[in-house]
Amino acid sequence: MKWFILVALFGLGLAQHNPHTKHGRTAMVHLFEWRWADIAAECERYLGPNGFGGVQISPPNEHIVLGSPWRPWWQRYQPISYNLCSRSGSENELRDMITRCNNVGVNIYVDAVVNHMCGAGGGEGTHSSCGSWFSAGRKEFPSVPFSNSDFNDHKCRTGSGNIENYGDSNQVRDCRLVGLLDLALEKDYVRGKVAGFMNKLIDMGVAGFRVDACKHMWPGDLAAVYGRLHNLNTKWFSGGSRPFIFQEVIDLGGEPITSREYSHLGRVTEFKYGARLGGIFRKWNGDKLSYTRNWGEGWGFMPGGNAFVFVDNHDNQRGHGAGGASIVTFWDPKLYKMAVAYMLAHPYGVTRLMSSYRWNRNIVNGKDQNDWMGPPSHGDGSTKSVPINADQTCGDGWVCEHRWRQIKNMVKFRNVVNGQPHSNWWDNKSNQVAFGRGNRGFIVFNNDDWNLDVTLNTGMPGGTYCDIISGQKEGNRCTGKQINVGGDSRAHFKISNRDEDPYVAIHAESKL
């Protein structure tokens, strides 16, 4: 019997590693701080037609509303209740978005903030996104309800009540993360409230969760919560499907808590991936693209079947979280597009793209004084809609990296080559590399300060292909460079280091 229970639990974990993307889709995008109505429209007009597999949404639950600083992005990571009204919209708008996105084959993944409630200094009153009353000082959140005994303060042994030493795993799990009131997730009552919140979303049709701050929760407590979760809604998912779980654990090495403690429960964020990839494209510390022949586990990353990867995320693009200055973002568009293309072309992990908004950076002594700034908003603090320009870019401060042609076309590349092996590697022992994915795709990068001019074995069938970086295939014509592959699978590539995008990619469906 014991053996059976172990097998059942292990099976649950493996099932929670599957993102359940539809129609052979392979990538999701984080539409950071977008309103539900805008996400629904984006699924229908852009994400569905262009082969995106899913959207990670900002936390949908009721959150604190802060005036100083003014409506920061991180107020959404300070829950007040599990009511589904947030800066992004109402419960009805959320439900409408989930339905409309699912109907065009785009999954919704929820950012679930369940380690804590708001900060201990959050005050008392109705300054919350649904207007619910709460008292941070008295630890009273009647809309859940949570009260004093539902928090971990009695277990924390530090003088301040906050995490003071990341070398002590008990502190990291039982004390307050930057003053945020830490929920007692070992209590059956608290587990029930958290699972109830997640189950309501599953029943509405979401495909899974990014679970925030997992390092700060005990794996056993998370296992107990995940074990209570419903199967996915059979209106859109096959019977018996488990929610996809990807857990935020910042593990760059050097701390006692490792991502390995969580990988049996679901996928885990591999923060080393973006940190190292950024350093490679920036050519820091002697790193070269040619060293990435064994990219993935060969670089000390977790097994690919457990990994959830990204070039940047909402934290580290503004200097929070992990990775520091090596992270490449939309502020460095040339390097960023190359790094994203490398990630999407490479088979390792489940991939997430970032879709950001601009803010006025003010960097003093290496730190951005404006890293708190929330999304483009009206004078009353409400989030602006995302306007789409005639050239398909976004206006009003929304960056929409996922709409950049070079990134959108690489999403298709990943779908086309899915399941094919990493093959036909070439490098110049510096920063020019190429690799294929079986006979379905091939990509060539020039990140050196000189031109690339080389004939390579692509592994592709002979014919003329449209480069999907300089342009794309439209009907039977190509708006970019054309690449001629011979009957022997060899093709000649010339890439100037001065090109706006010094890389070329072809795939089976870009054949003319």
Short mmCIF file of C-alpha atoms in Angstrom, two decimals:
data_model
loop_
_atom_site.label_atom_id
_atom_site.label_comp_id
_atom_site.label_asym_id
_atom_site.label_seq_id
_atom_site.Cartn_x
_atom_site.Cartn_y
_atom_site.Cartn_z
CA MET A 1 0.00 0.00 0.00
CA LYS A 2 2.83 2.37 0.91
CA TRP A 3 4.39 1.65 -2.47
CA PHE A 4 1.13 2.46 -4.23
CA ILE A 5 0.78 5.81 -2.45
CA LEU A 6 4.36 6.75 -3.37
CA VAL A 7 3.73 5.86 -7.00
CA ALA A 8 0.49 7.86 -7.01
CA LEU A 9 2.21 10.94 -5.55
CA PHE A 10 5.12 10.61 -7.98
CA GLY A 11 2.67 10.33 -10.86
CA LEU A 12 0.94 13.54 -9.75
CA GLY A 13 4.26 15.38 -9.81
CA LEU A 14 5.21 14.24 -13.30
CA ALA A 15 1.77 15.18 -14.59
CA GLN A 16 2.23 18.69 -13.18
CA HIS A 17 5.32 19.15 -15.43
CA ASN A 18 3.14 19.19 -18.58
CA PRO A 19 1.97 22.64 -19.79
CA HIS A 20 -0.94 21.11 -21.79
CA THR A 21 -0.41 23.52 -24.67
CA LYS A 22 -2.76 22.87 -27.58
CA HIS A 23 -2.10 22.24 -31.31
CA GLY A 24 1.66 21.61 -30.94
CA ARG A 25 2.35 25.01 -29.40
CA THR A 26 5.46 25.41 -27.26
CA ALA A 27 5.90 28.91 -25.77
CA MET A 28 4.02 31.16 -23.38
CA VAL A 29 4.27 34.92 -22.92
CA HIS A 30 3.98 36.91 -19.68
CA LEU A 31 1.64 39.82 -20.48
CA PHE A 32 2.90 41.66 -17.40
CA GLU A 33 0.26 43.94 -15.83
CA TRP A 34 -2.10 43.72 -18.83
CA ARG A 35 -5.83 44.13 -18.25
CA TRP A 36 -7.98 41.02 -18.74
CA ALA A 37 -9.95 42.66 -21.56
CA ASP A 38 -6.73 43.41 -23.46
CA ILE A 39 -5.42 39.86 -22.98
CA ALA A 40 -8.68 38.39 -24.31
CA ALA A 41 -8.42 40.59 -27.42
CA GLU A 42 -4.72 39.73 -27.85
CA CYS A 43 -5.45 35.99 -27.71
CA GLU A 44 -8.01 36.33 -30.50
CA ARG A 45 -6.24 38.76 -32.82
CA TYR A 46 -2.58 37.79 -32.33
CA LEU A 47 -1.56 35.00 -29.94
CA GLY A 48 -3.90 32.34 -31.32
CA PRO A 49 -3.17 33.02 -35.01
CA ASN A 50 0.60 33.19 -34.38
CA GLY A 51 0.95 29.91 -32.50
CA PHE A 52 1.55 31.09 -28.94
CA GLY A 53 0.75 28.36 -26.42
CA GLY A 54 -0.26 30.39 -23.41
CA VAL A 55 -0.22 33.56 -21.35
CA GLN A 56 1.08 34.04 -17.83
CA ILE A 57 -1.18 36.64 -16.24
CA SER A 58 -0.44 38.94 -13.31
CA PRO A 59 -1.91 37.90 -9.92
CA PRO A 60 -5.73 38.00 -10.31
CA ASN A 61 -6.61 38.20 -6.60
CA GLU A 62 -7.45 41.25 -4.50
CA HIS A 63 -4.30 43.19 -3.61
CA ILE A 64 -3.30 46.22 -1.55
CA VAL A 65 -3.49 49.65 -3.22
CA LEU A 66 -0.52 51.86 -2.36
CA GLY A 67 -0.11 55.63 -2.65
CA SER A 68 3.58 55.90 -1.77
CA PRO A 69 5.20 55.00 -4.05
CA TRP A 70 2.26 55.51 -6.39
CA ARG A 71 0.62 52.22 -7.44
CA PRO A 72 3.88 50.22 -7.77
CA TRP A 73 3.85 46.98 -9.78
CA TRP A 74 4.67 45.04 -6.61
CA GLN A 75 1.40 45.96 -4.89
CA ARG A 76 -0.06 42.98 -6.79
CA TYR A 77 2.29 40.69 -4.88
CA GLN A 78 0.62 41.79 -1.61
CA PRO A 79 -2.68 39.90 -1.37
CA ILE A 80 -5.60 41.13 0.74
CA SER A 81 -8.02 38.33 -0.19
CA TYR A 82 -8.69 35.67 -2.81
CA ASN A 83 -11.53 37.69 -4.35
CA LEU A 84 -10.88 37.89 -8.08
CA CYS A 85 -10.88 41.65 -8.58
CA SER A 86 -7.54 43.29 -9.26
CA ARG A 87 -5.93 46.14 -11.11
CA SER A 88 -6.39 44.04 -14.29
CA GLY A 89 -10.16 43.78 -13.95
CA SER A 90 -13.17 42.07 -12.39
CA GLU A 91 -14.00 38.40 -11.93
CA ASN A 92 -16.38 38.56 -14.91
CA GLU A 93 -13.65 40.05 -17.12
CA LEU A 94 -11.23 37.35 -15.90
CA ARG A 95 -13.72 34.58 -16.71
CA ASP A 96 -14.40 36.08 -20.15
CA MET A 97 -10.66 36.24 -20.88
CA ILE A 98 -10.05 32.63 -19.83
CA THR A 99 -12.92 31.44 -22.04
CA ARG A 100 -11.94 33.50 -25.08
CA CYS A 101 -8.25 32.57 -24.89
CA ASN A 102 -9.02 28.85 -24.46
CA ASN A 103 -11.39 29.02 -27.43
CA VAL A 104 -8.50 30.08 -29.71
CA GLY A 105 -6.05 27.52 -28.31
CA VAL A 106 -4.19 29.81 -25.89
CA ASN A 107 -3.83 28.58 -22.29
CA ILE A 108 -3.94 30.83 -19.23
CA TYR A 109 -1.40 30.38 -16.43
CA VAL A 110 -2.04 32.26 -13.19
CA ASP A 111 0.64 33.91 -11.08
CA ALA A 112 -0.39 32.53 -7.66
CA VAL A 113 0.81 34.48 -4.62
CA VAL A 114 0.17 32.13 -1.69
CA ASN A 115 3.26 32.41 0.55
CA HIS A 116 2.08 35.60 2.23
CA MET A 117 -0.46 38.39 2.47
CA CYS A 118 0.45 42.11 2.40
CA GLY A 119 3.35 43.75 4.21
CA ALA A 120 3.22 44.08 8.00
CA GLY A 121 3.26 47.86 7.56
CA GLY A 122 0.29 47.81 5.18
CA GLY A 123 -1.98 49.65 7.62
CA GLU A 124 -5.70 49.24 8.19
CA GLY A 125 -8.64 50.19 6.02
CA THR A 126 -10.16 49.52 2.62
CA HIS A 127 -7.18 50.51 0.43
CA SER A 128 -7.51 47.29 -1.58
CA SER A 129 -8.49 46.50 -5.15
CA CYS A 130 -12.02 45.31 -4.28
CA GLY A 131 -12.43 47.65 -1.30
CA SER A 132 -12.26 44.88 1.33
CA TRP A 133 -11.36 45.98 4.85
CA PHE A 134 -8.20 44.54 6.41
CA SER A 135 -5.75 45.24 9.19
CA ALA A 136 -2.12 44.33 8.52
CA GLY A 137 -1.10 45.31 12.05
CA ARG A 138 -3.66 42.96 13.63
CA LYS A 139 -3.19 40.35 10.87
CA GLU A 140 -6.91 40.40 10.10
CA PHE A 141 -8.09 39.67 6.58
CA PRO A 142 -11.83 39.02 7.05
CA SER A 143 -12.52 38.57 3.33
CA VAL A 144 -10.64 35.24 3.37
CA PRO A 145 -10.91 35.05 6.46
CA PHE A 146 -7.38 34.87 7.89
CA SER A 147 -6.51 36.03 11.40
CA ASN A 148 -3.49 36.18 13.69
CA SER A 149 -3.23 32.40 14.20
CA ASP A 150 -2.97 31.75 10.43
CA PHE A 151 0.49 33.31 10.23
CA ASN A 152 3.98 31.99 10.98
CA ASP A 153 5.25 34.63 13.41
CA HIS A 154 5.44 32.18 16.33
CA LYS A 155 7.76 29.93 14.29
CA CYS A 156 10.17 32.65 13.20
CA ARG A 157 13.27 32.95 15.39
CA THR A 158 14.83 36.18 14.07
CA GLY A 159 14.83 39.42 16.01
CA SER A 160 13.12 41.41 13.25
CA GLY A 161 10.63 38.71 12.25
CA ASN A 162 12.05 38.98 8.74
CA ILE A 163 14.42 36.66 6.87
CA GLU A 164 17.90 37.81 7.90
CA ASN A 165 20.10 34.93 6.75
CA TYR A 166 19.52 32.94 3.55
CA GLY A 167 21.94 30.32 4.87
CA ASP A 168 19.24 29.18 7.34
CA SER A 169 16.48 27.25 5.54
CA ASN A 170 14.08 27.46 8.51
CA GLN A 171 14.27 31.25 8.48
CA VAL A 172 13.76 31.39 4.73
CA ARG A 173 10.54 29.38 5.09
CA ASP A 174 9.15 30.56 8.44
CA CYS A 175 10.05 34.26 8.61
CA ARG A 176 8.75 37.22 6.63
CA LEU A 177 10.09 37.85 3.14
CA VAL A 178 10.79 41.62 3.09
CA GLY A 179 8.17 42.20 5.80
CA LEU A 180 5.35 40.32 4.04
CA LEU A 181 3.01 38.53 6.47
CA ASP A 182 3.97 34.85 6.17
CA LEU A 183 1.10 32.36 5.97
CA ALA A 184 1.19 29.19 8.11
CA LEU A 185 0.85 26.76 5.23
CA GLU A 186 1.24 23.75 7.53
CA LYS A 187 -2.27 24.49 8.87
CA ASP A 188 -5.01 22.47 7.23
CA TYR A 189 -7.29 25.54 7.29
CA VAL A 190 -4.77 27.71 5.41
CA ARG A 191 -4.07 24.95 2.89
CA GLY A 192 -7.80 24.68 2.29
CA LYS A 193 -8.17 28.42 1.60
CA VAL A 194 -5.21 28.43 -0.79
CA ALA A 195 -6.39 25.30 -2.63
CA GLY A 196 -9.91 26.74 -2.81
CA PHE A 197 -8.57 29.88 -4.51
CA MET A 198 -6.59 27.81 -7.02
CA ASN A 199 -9.47 25.39 -7.63
CA LYS A 200 -11.87 28.20 -8.45
CA LEU A 201 -9.44 29.31 -11.17
CA ILE A 202 -8.97 25.72 -12.44
CA ASP A 203 -12.74 25.31 -12.70
CA MET A 204 -12.89 28.59 -14.67
CA GLY A 205 -10.50 27.02 -17.19
CA VAL A 206 -6.91 28.00 -16.36
CA ALA A 207 -4.21 25.47 -17.35
CA GLY A 208 -1.85 25.97 -14.44
CA PHE A 209 0.08 28.25 -12.14
CA ARG A 210 3.33 30.08 -11.69
CA VAL A 211 3.70 29.68 -7.94
CA ASP A 212 5.39 32.75 -6.49
CA ALA A 213 8.10 32.61 -3.80
CA CYS A 214 8.28 28.79 -3.53
CA LYS A 215 11.70 28.93 -1.88
CA HIS A 216 9.87 30.50 1.08
CA MET A 217 7.43 27.57 1.47
CA TRP A 218 8.18 24.03 2.64
CA PRO A 219 7.97 21.49 -0.22
CA GLY A 220 5.78 19.26 1.95
CA ASP A 221 3.25 22.07 2.45
CA LEU A 222 3.16 22.75 -1.29
CA ALA A 223 2.70 19.02 -2.00
CA ALA A 224 -0.31 19.03 0.34
CA VAL A 225 -1.85 22.02 -1.47
CA TYR A 226 -1.17 20.64 -4.96
CA GLY A 227 -2.66 17.30 -3.93
CA ARG A 228 -5.99 19.07 -3.29
CA LEU A 229 -6.14 20.68 -6.73
CA HIS A 230 -8.83 19.67 -9.18
CA ASN A 231 -8.07 18.23 -12.60
CA LEU A 232 -8.31 20.73 -15.46
CA ASN A 233 -11.69 21.66 -16.93
CA THR A 234 -12.65 19.00 -19.51
CA LYS A 235 -14.32 21.63 -21.69
CA TRP A 236 -10.80 22.49 -22.93
CA PHE A 237 -8.46 19.78 -21.59
CA SER A 238 -8.47 16.00 -21.80
CA GLY A 239 -9.90 14.11 -18.82
CA GLY A 240 -7.53 13.57 -15.90
CA SER A 241 -5.17 16.43 -16.87
CA ARG A 242 -3.33 17.92 -13.89
CA PRO A 243 -2.65 21.66 -13.63
CA PHE A 244 0.78 22.69 -14.93
CA ILE A 245 2.87 23.89 -11.98
CA PHE A 246 5.99 26.01 -12.43
CA GLN A 247 7.55 27.15 -9.21
CA GLU A 248 9.59 30.29 -8.64
CA VAL A 249 12.74 29.18 -6.83
CA ILE A 250 15.75 31.45 -7.20
CA ASP A 251 18.70 29.07 -7.00
CA LEU A 252 21.95 30.44 -8.39
CA GLY A 253 23.95 28.08 -6.15
CA GLY A 254 25.45 29.02 -2.80
CA GLU A 255 22.33 28.63 -0.61
CA PRO A 256 21.15 25.55 1.29
CA ILE A 257 17.73 25.57 -0.44
CA THR A 258 17.97 24.18 -3.97
CA SER A 259 15.52 23.93 -6.84
CA ARG A 260 15.95 20.14 -6.63
CA GLU A 261 13.78 20.10 -3.48
CA TYR A 262 10.81 21.20 -5.61
CA SER A 263 11.32 19.46 -8.95
CA HIS A 264 9.24 16.38 -8.06
CA LEU A 265 6.21 18.68 -7.58
CA GLY A 266 6.31 20.44 -10.94
CA ARG A 267 8.72 22.41 -13.09
CA VAL A 268 11.03 24.94 -11.47
CA THR A 269 12.35 28.28 -12.75
CA GLU A 270 15.97 27.90 -13.91
CA PHE A 271 17.33 31.37 -13.09
CA LYS A 272 20.87 30.34 -14.07
CA TYR A 273 19.66 30.12 -17.69
CA GLY A 274 18.96 33.81 -18.34
CA ALA A 275 21.82 34.98 -16.11
CA ARG A 276 24.39 32.88 -18.03
CA LEU A 277 22.85 33.49 -21.48
CA GLY A 278 22.93 37.26 -20.90
CA GLY A 279 26.59 37.09 -19.89
CA ILE A 280 27.40 35.03 -23.00
CA PHE A 281 25.73 37.47 -25.42
CA ARG A 282 27.38 40.39 -23.59
CA LYS A 283 30.72 38.50 -23.87
CA TRP A 284 31.44 39.08 -20.18
CA ASN A 285 34.22 37.28 -18.28
CA GLY A 286 35.54 35.67 -21.46
CA ASP A 287 32.27 33.84 -22.13
CA LYS A 288 31.82 32.84 -25.77
CA LEU A 289 28.81 31.58 -27.71
CA SER A 290 30.99 28.69 -28.92
CA TYR A 291 31.04 27.36 -25.34
CA THR A 292 27.28 26.64 -25.51
CA ARG A 293 27.56 23.45 -27.56
CA ASN A 294 26.47 21.55 -24.42
CA TRP A 295 24.00 24.24 -23.28
CA GLY A 296 21.54 22.99 -20.67
CA GLU A 297 22.47 20.27 -18.21
CA GLY A 298 26.09 20.52 -19.40
CA TRP A 299 26.22 23.99 -17.85
CA GLY A 300 25.08 22.72 -14.45
CA PHE A 301 21.41 23.52 -15.03
CA MET A 302 18.66 21.22 -13.75
CA PRO A 303 17.38 18.36 -15.99
CA GLY A 304 15.51 19.82 -18.99
CA GLY A 305 12.34 17.92 -18.10
CA ASN A 306 12.11 19.92 -14.86
CA ALA A 307 13.20 23.29 -16.23
CA PHE A 308 11.18 26.42 -16.90
CA VAL A 309 13.32 29.00 -18.73
CA PHE A 310 13.29 32.65 -19.79
CA VAL A 311 15.77 35.32 -20.88
CA ASP A 312 14.37 37.88 -18.43
CA ASN A 313 11.36 38.18 -16.13
CA HIS A 314 9.35 40.97 -14.50
CA ASP A 315 11.72 41.04 -11.51
CA ASN A 316 15.17 40.81 -13.02
CA GLN A 317 14.47 43.13 -15.96
CA ARG A 318 14.37 45.88 -13.30
CA GLY A 319 17.21 44.60 -11.10
CA HIS A 320 15.06 42.66 -8.62
CA GLY A 321 15.32 38.90 -8.11
CA ALA A 322 18.28 37.14 -9.67
CA GLY A 323 20.86 37.60 -12.37
CA GLY A 324 22.01 41.17 -11.80
CA ALA A 325 23.39 43.27 -14.64
CA SER A 326 24.01 40.31 -16.97
CA ILE A 327 20.27 39.99 -17.75
CA VAL A 328 19.41 41.21 -21.26
CA THR A 329 16.08 42.98 -21.76
CA PHE A 330 14.17 45.07 -24.30
CA TRP A 331 16.44 47.99 -23.34
CA ASP A 332 19.20 46.14 -25.32
CA PRO A 333 17.09 45.11 -28.34
CA LYS A 334 19.84 43.72 -30.60
CA LEU A 335 21.25 41.36 -27.94
CA TYR A 336 17.79 40.63 -26.57
CA LYS A 337 16.36 39.41 -29.88
CA MET A 338 19.41 37.14 -30.33
CA ALA A 339 19.18 35.69 -26.81
CA VAL A 340 15.44 35.02 -27.19
CA ALA A 341 16.07 33.37 -30.57
CA TYR A 342 18.74 31.15 -29.03
CA MET A 343 16.34 30.10 -26.26
CA LEU A 344 13.47 29.38 -28.67
CA ALA A 345 15.71 27.42 -31.05
CA HIS A 346 17.22 25.26 -28.30
CA PRO A 347 15.30 22.20 -27.04
CA TYR A 348 16.03 22.70 -23.31
CA GLY A 349 13.09 23.42 -20.99
CA VAL A 350 9.64 24.99 -21.28
CA THR A 351 10.02 28.59 -22.48
CA ARG A 352 8.41 31.87 -21.46
CA LEU A 353 8.68 35.20 -23.26
CA MET A 354 8.42 38.57 -21.56
CA SER A 355 6.07 41.37 -22.63
CA SER A 356 6.90 44.55 -20.77
CA TYR A 357 6.04 48.21 -20.35
CA ARG A 358 8.53 51.07 -20.43
CA TRP A 359 9.22 53.21 -17.40
CA ASN A 360 11.51 56.16 -16.77
CA ARG A 361 14.66 54.54 -15.48
CA ASN A 362 16.77 56.66 -13.12
CA ILE A 363 19.97 54.78 -12.42
CA VAL A 364 22.02 56.11 -9.51
CA ASN A 365 25.17 54.19 -8.49
CA GLY A 366 24.01 51.20 -10.52
CA LYS A 367 20.52 51.04 -8.98
CA ASP A 368 17.34 52.15 -10.71
CA GLN A 369 15.53 54.54 -8.36
CA ASN A 370 12.33 53.99 -10.38
CA ASP A 371 12.31 50.18 -10.34
CA TRP A 372 8.94 50.33 -8.51
CA MET A 373 7.01 52.04 -11.30
CA GLY A 374 3.73 50.40 -12.24
CA PRO A 375 2.20 49.99 -15.70
CA PRO A 376 1.08 52.85 -17.96
CA SER A 377 -1.89 54.32 -16.13
CA HIS A 378 -4.41 57.13 -16.00
CA GLY A 379 -4.33 59.88 -13.39
CA ASP A 380 -6.58 57.88 -11.06
CA GLY A 381 -4.12 54.97 -11.11
CA SER A 382 -6.18 52.70 -13.34
CA THR A 383 -4.15 50.73 -15.89
CA LYS A 384 -4.24 51.94 -19.48
CA SER A 385 -5.48 49.76 -22.30
CA VAL A 386 -2.90 48.47 -24.83
CA PRO A 387 -3.36 50.28 -28.17
CA ILE A 388 -2.16 48.47 -31.31
CA ASN A 389 -0.46 50.66 -33.92
CA ALA A 390 -0.84 50.24 -37.69
CA ASP A 391 2.61 48.60 -37.86
CA GLN A 392 1.48 45.99 -35.28
CA THR A 393 3.59 47.47 -32.44
CA CYS A 394 1.97 48.70 -29.23
CA GLY A 395 1.56 52.28 -28.03
CA ASP A 396 1.21 54.15 -24.74
CA GLY A 397 4.40 52.76 -23.21
CA TRP A 398 3.62 49.06 -23.74
CA VAL A 399 6.68 47.34 -25.27
CA CYS A 400 5.05 44.15 -26.58
CA GLU A 401 8.29 42.26 -27.31
CA HIS A 402 6.09 39.29 -28.29
CA ARG A 403 4.93 41.34 -31.31
CA TRP A 404 8.45 41.99 -32.58
CA ARG A 405 8.64 40.15 -35.91
CA GLN A 406 11.91 38.41 -35.04
CA ILE A 407 10.48 37.03 -31.78
CA LYS A 408 7.05 36.10 -33.16
CA ASN A 409 8.69 34.18 -36.03
CA MET A 410 10.94 32.27 -33.61
CA VAL A 411 7.84 31.17 -31.66
CA LYS A 412 6.70 29.51 -34.90
CA PHE A 413 10.21 28.04 -35.39
CA ARG A 414 10.01 26.34 -31.96
CA ASN A 415 6.60 24.89 -32.84
CA VAL A 416 7.85 23.58 -36.20
CA VAL A 417 10.98 21.89 -34.78
CA ASN A 418 9.31 20.54 -31.62
CA GLY A 419 10.56 17.05 -30.73
CA GLN A 420 13.58 17.21 -33.06
CA PRO A 421 17.11 16.73 -31.68
CA HIS A 422 19.78 19.43 -31.33
CA SER A 423 22.01 18.67 -34.35
CA ASN A 424 24.60 19.85 -36.90
CA TRP A 425 26.47 22.10 -34.49
CA TRP A 426 29.14 24.44 -35.91
CA ASP A 427 31.22 27.15 -34.25
CA ASN A 428 34.25 29.31 -35.09
CA LYS A 429 35.71 28.91 -31.56
CA SER A 430 34.46 32.44 -30.81
CA ASN A 431 30.97 33.98 -31.07
CA GLN A 432 29.73 32.56 -34.36
CA VAL A 433 27.66 29.40 -33.92
CA ALA A 434 25.03 27.42 -35.80
CA PHE A 435 22.85 24.45 -34.96
CA GLY A 436 19.86 22.62 -36.33
CA ARG A 437 16.85 20.74 -35.02
CA GLY A 438 16.89 17.49 -36.98
CA ASN A 439 15.70 18.15 -40.53
CA ARG A 440 13.12 20.77 -39.49
CA GLY A 441 15.10 23.92 -38.70
CA PHE A 442 18.52 25.61 -38.67
CA ILE A 443 19.82 28.83 -37.08
CA VAL A 444 23.11 30.74 -37.45
CA PHE A 445 24.37 33.49 -35.09
CA ASN A 446 27.12 36.06 -35.58
CA ASN A 447 27.90 37.80 -32.29
CA ASP A 448 31.52 38.53 -33.25
CA ASP A 449 32.89 41.92 -34.33
CA TRP A 450 33.60 40.65 -37.84
CA ASN A 451 31.61 39.17 -40.72
CA LEU A 452 30.48 35.57 -40.97
CA ASP A 453 30.93 33.89 -44.36
CA VAL A 454 30.67 30.10 -44.27
CA THR A 455 29.08 27.05 -45.92
CA LEU A 456 27.40 24.72 -43.43
CA ASN A 457 25.54 21.42 -43.33
CA THR A 458 22.02 22.41 -42.28
CA GLY A 459 20.49 18.92 -42.15
CA MET A 460 17.56 20.36 -44.12
CA PRO A 461 16.07 19.03 -47.40
CA GLY A 462 17.26 20.88 -50.51
CA GLY A 463 15.39 23.96 -51.70
CA THR A 464 15.03 27.70 -51.21
CA TYR A 465 14.06 28.92 -47.74
CA CYS A 466 12.97 32.30 -46.44
CA ASP A 467 15.00 33.67 -43.52
CA ILE A 468 12.43 34.38 -40.80
CA ILE A 469 14.61 36.99 -39.05
CA SER A 470 15.19 39.57 -41.84
CA GLY A 471 11.65 38.96 -43.09
CA GLN A 472 9.10 36.19 -43.43
CA LYS A 473 7.28 34.03 -45.94
CA GLU A 474 4.06 35.72 -47.11
CA GLY A 475 2.15 33.51 -49.52
CA ASN A 476 4.82 32.30 -51.96
CA ARG A 477 7.16 35.26 -51.56
CA CYS A 478 9.86 36.09 -49.02
CA THR A 479 10.19 39.59 -47.54
CA GLY A 480 13.72 38.86 -46.24
CA LYS A 481 16.91 37.06 -47.27
CA GLN A 482 16.62 33.80 -49.19
CA ILE A 483 18.79 30.82 -48.27
CA ASN A 484 19.51 28.16 -50.90
CA VAL A 485 20.04 24.68 -49.47
CA GLY A 486 21.63 22.17 -51.86
CA GLY A 487 20.70 18.54 -52.35
CA ASP A 488 23.55 17.73 -49.93
CA SER A 489 21.85 19.91 -47.24
CA ARG A 490 24.66 22.48 -47.42
CA ALA A 491 24.00 26.22 -47.57
CA HIS A 492 26.14 29.34 -47.74
CA PHE A 493 25.58 31.98 -45.04
CA LYS A 494 26.87 35.57 -45.01
CA ILE A 495 26.05 37.67 -41.94
CA SER A 496 27.58 41.10 -41.31
CA ASN A 497 28.30 41.92 -37.67
CA ARG A 498 26.79 45.33 -38.45
CA ASP A 499 23.36 43.91 -39.34
CA GLU A 500 20.52 45.06 -37.11
CA ASP A 501 19.86 41.35 -36.52
CA PRO A 502 23.07 39.37 -37.11
CA TYR A 503 21.46 35.96 -37.22
CA VAL A 504 19.51 33.84 -39.74
CA ALA A 505 16.88 31.14 -39.16
CA ILE A 506 15.06 28.81 -41.55
CA HIS A 507 12.55 26.02 -40.92
CA ALA A 508 10.47 23.46 -42.80
CA GLU A 509 7.51 25.83 -43.14
CA SER A 510 9.60 28.77 -44.40
CA LYS A 511 10.48 26.82 -47.57
CA LEU A 512 9.45 28.67 -50.73
#
